[in-house]
CSV table of C-alpha atoms in Angstrom, one decimal:
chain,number,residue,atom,x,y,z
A,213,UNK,CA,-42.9,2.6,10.0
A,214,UNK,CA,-43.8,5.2,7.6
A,215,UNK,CA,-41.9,3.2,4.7
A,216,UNK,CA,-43.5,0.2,5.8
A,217,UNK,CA,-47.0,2.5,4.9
A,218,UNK,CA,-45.6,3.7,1.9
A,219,UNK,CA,-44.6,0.7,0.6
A,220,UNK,CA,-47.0,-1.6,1.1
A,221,UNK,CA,-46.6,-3.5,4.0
A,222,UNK,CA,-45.8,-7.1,3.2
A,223,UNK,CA,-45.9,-7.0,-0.1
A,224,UNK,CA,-43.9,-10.6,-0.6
A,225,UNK,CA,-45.6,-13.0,1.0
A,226,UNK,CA,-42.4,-15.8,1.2
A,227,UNK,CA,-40.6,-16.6,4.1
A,228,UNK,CA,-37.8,-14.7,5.0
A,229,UNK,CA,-38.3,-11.8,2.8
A,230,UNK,CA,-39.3,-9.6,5.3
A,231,UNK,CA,-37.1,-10.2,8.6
A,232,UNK,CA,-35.0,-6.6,8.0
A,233,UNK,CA,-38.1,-4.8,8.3
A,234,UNK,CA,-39.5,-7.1,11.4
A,235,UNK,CA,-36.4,-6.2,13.1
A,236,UNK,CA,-36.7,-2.5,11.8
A,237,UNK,CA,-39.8,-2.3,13.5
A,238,UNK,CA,-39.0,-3.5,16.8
A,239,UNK,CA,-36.1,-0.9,17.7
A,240,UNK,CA,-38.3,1.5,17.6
A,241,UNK,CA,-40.8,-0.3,20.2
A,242,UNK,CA,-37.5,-1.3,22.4
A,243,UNK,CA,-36.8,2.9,22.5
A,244,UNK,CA,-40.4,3.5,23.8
A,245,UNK,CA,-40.2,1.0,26.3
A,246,UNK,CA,-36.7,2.9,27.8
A,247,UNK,CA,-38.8,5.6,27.8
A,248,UNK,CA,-42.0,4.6,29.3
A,249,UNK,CA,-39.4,2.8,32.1
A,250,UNK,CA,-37.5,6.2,32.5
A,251,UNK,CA,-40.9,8.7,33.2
A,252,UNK,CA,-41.6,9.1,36.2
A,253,UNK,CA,-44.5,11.5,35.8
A,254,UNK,CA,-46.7,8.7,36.2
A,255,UNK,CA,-46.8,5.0,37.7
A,256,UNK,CA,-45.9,1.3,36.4
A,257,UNK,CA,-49.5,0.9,36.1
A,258,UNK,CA,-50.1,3.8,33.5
A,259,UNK,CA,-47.9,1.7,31.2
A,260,UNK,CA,-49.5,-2.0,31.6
A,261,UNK,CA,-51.5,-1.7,28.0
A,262,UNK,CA,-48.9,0.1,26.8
A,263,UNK,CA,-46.2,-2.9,27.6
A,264,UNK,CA,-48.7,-5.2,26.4
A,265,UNK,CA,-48.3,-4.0,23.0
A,266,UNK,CA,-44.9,-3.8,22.6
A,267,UNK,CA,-44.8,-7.4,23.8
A,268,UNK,CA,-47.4,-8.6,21.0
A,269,UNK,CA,-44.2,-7.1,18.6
A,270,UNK,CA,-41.9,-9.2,20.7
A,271,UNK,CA,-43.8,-12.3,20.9
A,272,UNK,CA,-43.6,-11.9,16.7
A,273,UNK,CA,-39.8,-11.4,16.5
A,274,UNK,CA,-38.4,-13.8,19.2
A,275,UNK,CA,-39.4,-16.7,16.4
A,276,UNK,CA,-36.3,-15.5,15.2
A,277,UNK,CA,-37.4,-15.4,11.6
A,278,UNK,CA,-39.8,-14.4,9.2
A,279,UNK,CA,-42.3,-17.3,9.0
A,280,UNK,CA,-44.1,-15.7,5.8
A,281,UNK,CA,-47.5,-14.0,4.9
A,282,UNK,CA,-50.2,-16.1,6.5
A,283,UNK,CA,-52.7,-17.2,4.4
A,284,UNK,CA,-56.4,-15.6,5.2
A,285,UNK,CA,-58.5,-18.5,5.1
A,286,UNK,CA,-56.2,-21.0,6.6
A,287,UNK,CA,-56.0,-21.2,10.3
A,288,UNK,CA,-53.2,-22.7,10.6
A,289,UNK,CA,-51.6,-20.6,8.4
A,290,UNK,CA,-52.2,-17.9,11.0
A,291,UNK,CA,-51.3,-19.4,13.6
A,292,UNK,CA,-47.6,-20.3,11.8
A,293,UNK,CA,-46.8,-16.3,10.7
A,294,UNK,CA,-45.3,-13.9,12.8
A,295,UNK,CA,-46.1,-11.1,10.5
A,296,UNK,CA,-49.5,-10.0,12.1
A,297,UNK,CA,-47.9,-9.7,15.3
A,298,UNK,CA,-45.1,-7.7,14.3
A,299,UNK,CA,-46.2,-5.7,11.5
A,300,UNK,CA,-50.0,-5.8,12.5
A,301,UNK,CA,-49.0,-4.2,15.9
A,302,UNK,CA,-46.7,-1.3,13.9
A,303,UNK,CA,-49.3,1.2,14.8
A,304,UNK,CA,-50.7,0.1,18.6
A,305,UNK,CA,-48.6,1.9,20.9
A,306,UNK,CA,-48.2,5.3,18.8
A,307,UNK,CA,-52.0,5.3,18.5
A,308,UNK,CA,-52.2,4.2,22.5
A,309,UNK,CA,-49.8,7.5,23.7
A,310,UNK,CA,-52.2,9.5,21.2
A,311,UNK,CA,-54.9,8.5,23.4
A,312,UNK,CA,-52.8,8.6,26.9
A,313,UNK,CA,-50.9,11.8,27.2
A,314,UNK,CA,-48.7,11.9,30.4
A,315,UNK,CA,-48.7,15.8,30.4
């Protein structure tokens, strides 16, 4: 993720230019959810905002592809990319365990 920062983002803006990095991204979310699943310092519940923002990443990459940069002013556009929910969602549940300590 920090490469993604340092980089840029989503610099190219074609599809399919950025589906290694989609799929880079979402490892990382698929560790977190092991471990949210494996402590047992605290309840299912703690977790439910938590899973809901690693499943905004997995919404993104089960298209199966990198639809491409959507287009700001097109709301179709939007609608069509994948890239907000993946990449947009990089930074979600890091920030939300910032703010939800289970010790």
């Amino acid at each position: 993720m920090t490469k993604q920062d340092t980089e840029g983002g989503c610099l190219p803006k074609e599809p399919g230019t950025r589906w290694e990095q989609m799929q880079a991204l979402i490892e990382p979310a698929r560790a977190l959810r092991k471990a949210m699943n494996a402590e047992k310092s605290v309840g299912p519940e703690f977790w439910t905002e938590a899973y809901a923002l690693i499943d905004t990443r997995e919404k993104g990459i089960a298209v199966g592809d990198d639809k491409g940069a959507p287009v700001a002013d097109q709301v179709i556009s939007r609608e069509l990319s994948n890239r907000d929910e993946v990449f947009g969602s990089a930074h979600d549940p890091i920030d939300w365990l910032d703010e939800h300590p289970t010790k």
